[in-house]
Coordinates of C-alpha atoms and ligand atoms in Angstrom, one line a residue:
M1 CA 222.2 107.6 13.9
S2 CA 222.7 109.9 16.9
Q3 CA 226.7 111.1 17.0
V4 CA 229.3 108.4 17.9
R5 CA 230.9 109.1 20.8
V6 CA 233.6 106.6 22.7
R7 CA 234.9 107.0 25.5
F8 CA 239.2 105.4 27.0
A9 CA 238.3 105.2 30.8
P10 CA 241.1 104.1 32.5
S11 CA 242.5 104.3 36.2
P12 CA 244.9 106.4 37.6
T13 CA 246.8 103.8 39.2
G14 CA 250.0 103.9 37.5
P15 CA 251.0 104.3 34.6
L16 CA 249.4 103.4 31.5
H17 CA 250.9 100.4 29.6
M18 CA 250.7 100.4 25.6
G19 CA 247.2 97.9 26.1
G20 CA 246.1 101.0 27.5
V21 CA 247.3 103.2 24.8
R22 CA 246.6 100.3 21.8
T23 CA 242.7 100.9 23.6
A24 CA 242.8 104.6 23.4
L25 CA 244.0 104.1 20.2
F26 CA 241.1 102.0 18.8
N27 CA 238.5 104.2 20.2
Y28 CA 240.1 107.6 18.6
L29 CA 240.4 106.1 15.0
F30 CA 236.6 104.7 15.4
A31 CA 235.4 108.0 17.0
K32 CA 237.6 109.9 13.8
K33 CA 236.9 107.8 11.7
N34 CA 232.4 108.7 12.1
N35 CA 233.2 111.7 13.1
G36 CA 232.2 111.1 16.5
K37 CA 234.1 112.4 19.7
F38 CA 236.3 111.2 21.8
I39 CA 236.1 111.8 25.3
L40 CA 238.5 110.6 28.3
R41 CA 236.9 109.7 31.6
I42 CA 239.0 109.2 34.5
E43 CA 237.6 106.4 36.7
D44 CA 239.1 106.6 40.1
T45 CA 236.4 105.7 42.3
D46 CA 238.5 103.1 44.1
Q47 CA 240.3 106.0 45.5
T48 CA 242.7 103.1 47.5
R49 CA 245.0 102.5 44.6
Y50 CA 245.1 106.3 43.4
V51 CA 248.2 106.8 41.7
P52 CA 249.8 110.5 41.7
G53 CA 251.5 111.4 38.9
A54 CA 249.1 109.1 36.7
E55 CA 246.3 111.1 35.6
D56 CA 249.0 113.7 33.8
Y57 CA 251.1 110.1 32.7
I58 CA 247.6 108.9 30.8
K59 CA 247.7 112.9 29.4
E60 CA 250.9 113.3 28.3
A61 CA 251.1 109.9 26.9
L62 CA 247.6 110.3 25.0
E63 CA 248.8 114.2 23.6
W64 CA 253.0 112.3 22.5
S65 CA 251.2 109.5 20.3
G66 CA 248.8 111.9 19.0
M67 CA 245.6 111.7 20.0
Q68 CA 243.3 115.1 20.5
L69 CA 240.6 114.1 23.1
D70 CA 237.7 116.3 22.4
E71 CA 236.3 116.0 26.4
D72 CA 238.1 115.5 28.9
P73 CA 238.6 116.4 33.5
W74 CA 241.3 119.4 31.9
Q75 CA 239.1 121.3 28.8
G76 CA 236.0 119.8 30.3
G77 CA 232.7 119.4 28.0
E78 CA 229.1 119.2 27.7
Y79 CA 228.6 116.3 30.2
G80 CA 230.9 117.4 32.6
P81 CA 232.8 116.8 35.4
Y82 CA 235.2 113.8 33.6
R83 CA 236.8 112.7 36.5
Q84 CA 234.3 109.9 38.5
S85 CA 235.4 111.7 42.5
D86 CA 234.1 114.8 41.0
R87 CA 231.0 113.0 40.2
K88 CA 230.4 111.5 43.4
P89 CA 227.7 113.1 44.1
M90 CA 225.7 112.1 41.2
Y91 CA 225.8 108.1 41.6
R92 CA 224.0 107.4 45.2
Q93 CA 220.3 108.2 43.4
Y94 CA 221.3 105.8 41.1
A95 CA 221.4 102.9 43.4
D96 CA 218.7 104.1 45.3
Q97 CA 216.3 103.7 42.0
L98 CA 217.8 99.5 41.8
I99 CA 217.1 98.9 45.5
E100 CA 213.4 100.6 45.5
A101 CA 212.7 98.5 42.3
G102 CA 214.2 95.4 44.4
H103 CA 217.3 95.0 42.0
A104 CA 219.4 95.7 44.8
Y105 CA 220.0 95.5 48.7
Y106 CA 222.0 96.4 51.0
A107 CA 224.6 94.4 53.0
F108 CA 226.1 94.8 56.3
D109 CA 227.9 91.5 56.4
T110 CA 232.1 92.1 57.8
A111 CA 235.0 91.0 56.2
E112 CA 235.3 88.3 58.8
E113 CA 232.0 87.4 58.0
L114 CA 232.4 87.2 54.3
D115 CA 235.9 85.4 55.1
E116 CA 233.6 82.4 56.5
M117 CA 230.9 82.4 54.2
R118 CA 234.1 81.8 51.5
E119 CA 236.0 79.4 53.7
R120 CA 232.8 77.5 54.4
L121 CA 232.4 77.1 50.9
T122 CA 235.2 76.0 50.2
R123 CA 235.2 73.5 52.7
A124 CA 231.7 72.4 50.9
K125 CA 233.6 72.0 47.7
V126 CA 231.5 74.8 46.2
P127 CA 233.9 75.3 43.0
S128 CA 234.1 79.4 42.7
P129 CA 232.1 80.4 46.5
Q130 CA 230.7 84.0 45.5
Y131 CA 227.6 85.9 47.0
N132 CA 225.0 84.6 45.2
A133 CA 221.7 83.9 45.0
T134 CA 221.6 80.9 47.5
V135 CA 224.1 82.7 49.3
R136 CA 222.2 85.4 49.4
M137 CA 219.8 84.6 52.0
S138 CA 222.6 83.0 54.7
M139 CA 223.8 86.6 55.3
K140 CA 223.3 89.8 56.8
N141 CA 221.8 92.3 54.3
S142 CA 218.6 93.6 54.0
L143 CA 216.9 90.1 52.1
T144 CA 217.3 88.4 55.5
L145 CA 216.7 91.1 58.5
S146 CA 214.0 92.5 59.6
A147 CA 212.8 96.0 58.0
D148 CA 213.3 97.6 61.3
E149 CA 216.7 96.0 61.9
V150 CA 218.1 97.3 58.1
K151 CA 217.0 100.7 59.1
A152 CA 218.1 100.9 62.8
R153 CA 221.9 99.6 61.1
L154 CA 221.8 102.4 58.5
D155 CA 220.7 105.2 61.0
A156 CA 223.5 104.0 63.8
G157 CA 225.8 104.7 60.7
E158 CA 226.8 100.8 60.3
P159 CA 229.4 100.0 57.1
Y160 CA 227.4 99.2 54.6
T161 CA 227.4 98.1 50.7
I162 CA 225.0 97.7 48.0
R163 CA 224.8 94.8 45.6
V164 CA 222.9 94.2 42.8
K165 CA 220.8 91.2 42.9
M166 CA 221.1 89.1 40.3
P167 CA 218.7 87.7 39.1
R168 CA 218.8 82.9 39.4
N169 CA 219.3 81.1 36.1
E170 CA 218.6 83.5 33.4
E171 CA 220.0 83.9 30.2
L172 CA 222.0 87.1 29.6
R173 CA 222.8 87.9 26.1
F174 CA 224.2 90.4 24.3
Q175 CA 226.2 91.3 20.7
D176 CA 229.9 92.2 21.1
I177 CA 231.0 94.1 17.9
I178 CA 234.4 91.9 17.1
R179 CA 232.7 88.9 19.0
G180 CA 229.3 88.3 18.2
W181 CA 226.7 87.2 20.3
V182 CA 227.9 86.4 23.8
Q183 CA 226.0 84.6 26.2
V184 CA 226.2 84.2 29.9
N185 CA 223.9 82.5 32.5
T186 CA 223.0 84.6 35.4
N187 CA 223.7 81.4 37.6
S188 CA 228.0 82.3 37.5
L189 CA 227.6 85.9 38.2
D190 CA 227.4 87.0 41.9
D191 CA 226.1 89.7 43.6
K192 CA 228.7 92.1 42.8
V193 CA 229.4 95.2 45.1
I194 CA 227.7 98.5 43.5
F195 CA 228.1 101.1 46.0
K196 CA 229.9 101.4 49.6
S197 CA 229.0 103.3 52.3
D198 CA 232.0 106.2 52.0
G199 CA 229.2 107.8 49.1
M200 CA 231.6 106.2 46.8
P201 CA 229.8 103.6 43.6
T202 CA 232.1 101.2 42.6
Y203 CA 233.3 100.3 38.9
H204 CA 230.5 98.7 37.3
L205 CA 227.8 100.8 38.9
A206 CA 229.9 104.4 38.0
N207 CA 230.9 102.9 34.8
V208 CA 227.4 102.3 33.0
V209 CA 225.9 105.7 34.4
D210 CA 228.7 107.2 33.2
D211 CA 227.8 106.2 29.8
H212 CA 224.6 106.2 29.7
L213 CA 225.3 110.5 31.0
M214 CA 227.7 111.0 28.7
K215 CA 225.7 109.5 25.8
I216 CA 228.0 107.1 25.1
T217 CA 227.4 104.9 21.6
H218 CA 230.5 102.4 21.7
V219 CA 232.1 101.6 24.5
I220 CA 235.5 99.7 23.1
R221 CA 237.4 98.5 25.8
G222 CA 240.1 95.5 26.4
E223 CA 239.0 91.8 27.1
E224 CA 239.6 91.9 30.5
W225 CA 236.1 94.0 31.2
L226 CA 234.2 91.0 29.0
P227 CA 233.1 89.3 31.9
S228 CA 232.0 92.2 33.6
A229 CA 229.8 93.4 30.5
P230 CA 226.8 91.1 30.8
L231 CA 226.4 92.9 34.6
H232 CA 226.5 95.9 32.4
V233 CA 224.1 94.8 30.1
L234 CA 221.8 93.7 33.2
L235 CA 222.3 96.9 34.6
Y236 CA 220.7 98.8 31.5
R237 CA 218.1 96.9 31.6
F238 CA 217.0 97.6 35.5
F239 CA 217.6 100.9 34.4
G240 CA 215.4 100.6 31.7
W241 CA 217.8 102.6 29.5
E242 CA 217.7 99.3 26.9
D243 CA 216.9 101.5 24.0
T244 CA 220.3 104.0 24.1
K245 CA 222.5 101.1 25.4
P246 CA 225.9 101.3 24.0
Q247 CA 227.3 98.9 21.4
F248 CA 230.0 96.4 23.2
A249 CA 233.4 95.9 21.3
H250 CA 236.0 94.2 23.4
L251 CA 239.6 93.8 21.4
P252 CA 241.8 91.0 21.8
L253 CA 244.8 90.3 24.8
I254 CA 248.2 91.4 23.6
L255 CA 250.1 88.7 24.5
R256 CA 254.0 88.3 24.7
P257 CA 256.2 87.6 22.1
D258 CA 256.4 83.9 22.7
G259 CA 252.8 83.8 22.9
N260 CA 252.7 83.1 26.4
G261 CA 250.2 84.9 28.5
K262 CA 249.3 88.7 28.3
L263 CA 251.7 90.9 28.0
S264 CA 251.2 92.9 31.2
K265 CA 252.7 95.8 33.1
R266 CA 255.3 94.1 35.3
D267 CA 257.0 92.8 32.2
G268 CA 258.2 96.4 32.4
D269 CA 262.2 96.5 30.9
R270 CA 262.5 92.4 31.5
L271 CA 262.0 91.6 28.0
G272 CA 264.3 93.5 26.3
F273 CA 261.4 96.5 25.4
P274 CA 259.5 98.9 26.7
V275 CA 255.4 97.7 28.1
F276 CA 254.9 101.7 28.8
P277 CA 254.5 104.8 26.1
I278 CA 256.8 107.0 28.2
D279 CA 259.1 106.8 30.7
W280 CA 257.7 106.4 34.1
K281 CA 259.2 106.7 37.7
D282 CA 257.5 105.5 40.6
A283 CA 257.5 108.0 43.3
V284 CA 257.6 105.3 46.1
T285 CA 260.0 103.5 45.4
G286 CA 261.9 105.3 42.8
E287 CA 262.5 102.9 40.2
M288 CA 262.4 103.7 36.5
S289 CA 260.5 101.9 33.6
S290 CA 261.2 103.2 30.0
G291 CA 259.1 104.3 27.9
Y292 CA 259.1 104.2 23.8
R293 CA 259.8 108.3 23.7
E294 CA 262.8 108.1 25.6
K295 CA 263.9 104.6 24.0
G296 CA 264.1 107.0 20.4
Y297 CA 261.1 105.7 18.8
F298 CA 259.2 107.8 16.4
K299 CA 255.7 108.4 17.9
E300 CA 254.3 107.5 14.5
A301 CA 256.3 103.9 14.4
F302 CA 254.5 103.2 17.8
V303 CA 251.1 104.3 16.9
N304 CA 251.7 102.0 13.8
M305 CA 252.7 99.0 15.8
L306 CA 250.2 100.0 17.7
A307 CA 247.0 99.4 15.3
F308 CA 248.5 96.2 14.1
L309 CA 248.3 94.3 17.7
G310 CA 244.6 93.7 17.3
W311 CA 244.1 95.2 13.5
N312 CA 244.7 94.6 10.8
P313 CA 243.6 96.4 6.6
G314 CA 243.3 93.1 5.2
T315 CA 245.9 94.0 2.2
E316 CA 249.8 94.6 2.1
K317 CA 249.8 98.2 3.5
E318 CA 252.0 98.1 6.8
L319 CA 253.0 101.8 6.6
Y320 CA 250.3 104.1 8.1
T321 CA 250.2 107.6 9.3
M322 CA 247.9 108.6 12.0
D323 CA 245.2 109.9 9.0
E324 CA 245.8 106.8 6.8
L325 CA 244.4 104.9 10.2
I326 CA 241.6 106.9 10.5
Q327 CA 240.9 106.1 7.3
D328 CA 241.1 102.4 7.3
F329 CA 240.3 101.4 10.5
S330 CA 237.4 99.1 10.9
L331 CA 235.9 97.6 14.2
E332 CA 234.6 94.6 12.0
R333 CA 238.8 94.1 11.0
V334 CA 239.9 93.3 14.6
G335 CA 240.3 89.7 15.4
K336 CA 239.0 88.2 18.5
S337 CA 242.2 85.6 19.1
G338 CA 245.2 87.6 21.2
A339 CA 248.1 89.4 19.6
K340 CA 251.4 88.9 19.7
F341 CA 254.2 91.5 20.3
D342 CA 256.7 91.0 17.9
A343 CA 259.6 93.6 19.6
A344 CA 261.9 93.3 15.9
K345 CA 258.5 94.1 13.8
T346 CA 258.4 97.7 15.9
N347 CA 262.0 98.5 15.4
W348 CA 261.5 97.9 11.9
Y349 CA 258.1 99.8 11.5
N350 CA 261.2 102.4 13.4
Q351 CA 263.5 102.2 10.5
Q352 CA 260.6 102.8 8.0
F353 CA 259.9 106.2 9.6
L354 CA 263.3 107.5 9.8
R355 CA 264.4 106.8 6.2
E356 CA 260.8 108.6 5.6
Q357 CA 262.0 111.8 7.7
S358 CA 263.2 114.6 5.6
N359 CA 267.4 114.9 6.9
E360 CA 266.5 118.3 8.5
V361 CA 263.8 116.8 11.3
L362 CA 266.4 114.1 12.1
A363 CA 269.4 117.1 12.2
V364 CA 267.7 118.7 15.3
A365 CA 266.8 114.8 16.7
L366 CA 270.0 114.4 16.2
K367 CA 272.0 116.8 17.9
P368 CA 271.8 115.9 21.5
Y369 CA 273.4 112.9 21.1
L370 CA 276.3 114.5 19.3
D371 CA 276.5 117.2 22.4
A372 CA 275.5 114.4 24.3
E373 CA 279.0 112.8 23.4
S374 CA 281.0 116.3 22.8
L375 CA 281.6 115.4 19.5
T376 CA 282.3 119.0 17.3
Y377 CA 280.3 119.3 13.9
T378 CA 279.0 122.0 12.2
D379 CA 275.1 122.5 11.4
S380 CA 276.1 122.7 7.4
Q381 CA 277.7 119.2 7.8
L382 CA 274.8 117.5 9.0
P383 CA 272.6 116.8 6.1
T384 CA 275.2 114.5 4.3
F385 CA 276.2 113.0 7.9
I386 CA 272.0 112.1 8.3
E387 CA 272.1 110.9 4.0
L388 CA 275.2 108.5 4.5
M389 CA 273.9 106.9 8.1
K390 CA 270.2 106.7 7.7
E391 CA 270.1 104.1 5.1
R392 CA 271.7 101.7 8.0
A393 CA 269.9 102.6 11.5
S394 CA 266.6 102.6 12.8
F395 CA 266.8 104.9 15.5
V396 CA 268.6 108.4 15.3
S397 CA 270.8 107.2 18.2
E398 CA 272.8 104.4 16.0
M399 CA 273.6 106.8 13.5
L400 CA 276.0 107.7 16.4
E401 CA 277.4 104.3 15.0
G402 CA 279.5 107.0 12.1
R403 CA 280.7 109.0 15.2
Y404 CA 284.0 108.6 13.4
M405 CA 283.2 110.9 10.8
F406 CA 283.8 114.0 13.7
E407 CA 286.6 112.4 15.8
K408 CA 289.7 110.3 14.7
P409 CA 289.3 106.3 15.3
S410 CA 290.5 105.4 18.7
E411 CA 291.0 102.0 17.2
Y412 CA 290.8 100.3 14.4
D413 CA 288.4 96.8 14.4
E414 CA 290.4 93.9 15.0
K415 CA 289.0 91.2 12.9
T416 CA 289.5 93.3 9.8
V417 CA 292.7 93.6 10.6
S418 CA 293.8 90.5 11.4
K419 CA 291.7 89.1 8.3
K420 CA 292.6 91.9 6.0
W421 CA 296.1 93.5 7.5
K422 CA 298.5 91.8 5.4
E423 CA 302.7 93.2 4.3
N424 CA 302.3 94.9 1.8
S425 CA 299.4 96.8 3.3
G426 CA 300.7 99.9 4.6
A427 CA 302.9 100.0 1.4
I428 CA 299.7 100.4 -0.6
L429 CA 297.7 102.8 1.7
T430 CA 300.7 104.7 1.6
D431 CA 300.9 104.8 -2.5
L432 CA 297.3 105.4 -2.1
A433 CA 297.5 108.7 0.3
S434 CA 300.2 110.5 -1.6
Q435 CA 297.6 109.7 -4.8
F436 CA 294.4 111.4 -2.5
G437 CA 297.1 114.1 -1.9
Q438 CA 297.5 115.1 -5.9
T439 CA 293.6 115.1 -6.0
V440 CA 292.6 118.2 -7.1
D441 CA 288.2 117.8 -6.8
F442 CA 287.7 115.6 -3.5
G443 CA 284.2 114.4 -4.7
S444 CA 283.6 111.0 -3.8
E445 CA 283.1 110.1 -7.4
N446 CA 286.7 111.2 -8.3
L447 CA 288.2 109.7 -5.5
H448 CA 286.5 106.7 -6.9
E449 CA 288.1 107.2 -9.9
V450 CA 291.2 107.8 -8.9
F451 CA 291.3 104.7 -6.3
K452 CA 290.5 103.0 -9.4
S453 CA 292.9 104.0 -11.7
H454 CA 295.6 103.9 -9.2
L455 CA 295.0 100.3 -8.8
E456 CA 294.3 98.7 -12.5
A457 CA 297.7 100.4 -12.6
K458 CA 299.3 98.6 -10.2
E459 CA 297.5 95.6 -10.8
I460 CA 296.2 95.1 -7.1
G461 CA 292.7 93.3 -6.8
M462 CA 289.8 96.2 -4.7
G463 CA 289.0 93.0 -2.3
A464 CA 292.4 93.8 -0.9
V465 CA 292.8 97.1 -0.3
L466 CA 288.9 98.5 0.3
P467 CA 288.5 96.9 3.8
V468 CA 292.1 98.2 4.8
L469 CA 291.2 101.4 3.3
R470 CA 287.8 101.1 5.7
V471 CA 290.3 100.5 8.1
V472 CA 292.4 103.3 8.7
V473 CA 290.0 105.6 7.8
T474 CA 286.9 105.1 10.3
G475 CA 288.3 101.9 12.5
K476 CA 285.8 100.2 11.1
G477 CA 285.0 97.3 9.4
A478 CA 281.8 98.0 7.4
G479 CA 280.0 101.1 6.6
P480 CA 278.6 103.8 4.6
S481 CA 280.6 104.0 1.1
I482 CA 284.5 105.0 2.3
F483 CA 284.5 107.5 -0.8
D484 CA 281.8 109.1 0.5
I485 CA 283.7 108.9 4.8
M486 CA 286.5 110.6 2.7
A487 CA 284.4 113.9 0.9
F488 CA 283.1 114.2 4.0
L489 CA 286.5 114.3 5.9
G490 CA 287.9 116.3 3.1
K491 CA 291.5 115.8 1.5
E492 CA 293.6 116.8 4.3
E493 CA 291.8 115.2 7.4
S494 CA 291.4 111.2 5.1
V495 CA 295.3 111.7 4.0
D496 CA 296.4 112.2 7.9
R497 CA 293.9 109.2 9.0
I498 CA 295.9 106.7 6.3
K499 CA 299.2 108.3 7.2
E500 CA 298.4 107.9 10.6
G501 CA 296.9 104.5 10.1
V502 CA 299.8 103.1 8.1
Q503 CA 301.7 104.0 11.2
K504 CA 300.0 102.4 13.8
L505 CA 299.4 99.3 11.8
G506 CA 302.9 98.9 9.8
Ligands
LIG1 N1 238.6 101.7 34.3 C1 238.3 100.6 33.5 C2 240.0 100.4 33.4 O1 240.5 100.9 33.8 C3 237.9 100.9 32.3 C4 237.4 99.7 31.8 C5 236.0 100.1 30.7 O2 236.4 100.7 29.7 O3 234.8 100.2 30.9 O4 240.5 99.7 32.1

């Protein structure tokens, strides 16, 4: 078999939605698994929809997710250019080839004439009015006009389109790796525009020509392109490229968490989670859409989550690094039915990856958050702080829950105080403070010992004291072991806090 070559072919019409990143990921995994090439092609034939900044966004999002490109518009490659607008002069000859072979024709219909046609058909109760085998013979095109008239119109520079001549009543069949055989009757398809008089091809022509010229072996893309695939298959036949036609794999949709429809760009932050890989600022409206990166997700968690939207390994294994995904990925294990997005699961992945990071790596990630809050700390404190907080956090930022390790509590958890603070609490804590004050070994284990033996001697139950000790030292009702926290704070600070708490609450 020839070398596997796959492409991710986004249109730069805005920020890349996470569904787009999932498509890129499945292409990447498939390429790497098969020692193939992963190519980025920018499909910008529709210049009216071009959004400045979108290309850079795509590049950055792929880089952040850890997908290395083998060929792209920036580094180039053997089959460039990789931006369709830069390939503009290459397409015309293919449109001409189809016209000469009788598979395509010139159409001169104006926008008003096309509207009239649709209205006429709607009035006649045609279910889906379209420019097709029946309609084309009543329109203004090179099939109905004389050769002289067509020439005269072209010479006069009249705007035109080139439409594909869809054969009548023919079954088009192709095999999709994920869906099996797909069959469509040409009667349900229309004469799509493949070229415009501004010299630009439309998506369909450019896509097929480029996949052919770039020697793409597998077209892996979203399900929304499935309806276009029969036309593409037909174009391969018209061009005589059937032998090297790529294989198709149409990925399932990503659905909203409630299963109610496709997760779309417009869902933005509305559902309480980002739908974009990285932040995006709309240059025109100034509107911000948040991304996974800036929300503090690890790229590993983001990629792991995306991989499971539509794919699964068929085992219990859920945590995957990129290399492991490459090992285990196969298109055969991608399902047909829509994959429901699950925000809680995404946070769970993040929690798992957070736990796997070394304290040194987490310290680097944590510092900006501590600095933003102007908390005072020394670098040497961070590993211990992180060790205490990481089990309880899904995000690095959540470790700030333990900020009381760097500053005195400014208030005391009301629920704990109202439920646990009793008349004798102040006295017990004052006694304890003096015990701790005399303790030389201020390590966590020893503090626990001192605490236990003091309570035993006084015949006081732990349940009465632990919550109030915690609340005066940290201000909170819950957290890591209070003795670990006191060991972190040191004797002076711990004893101070207990005394201060007693004063304020007692
Ligand atoms: N330009 C199309 C898109 O934006 C590419 C579809 C395909 O991969 O063929 O998704």
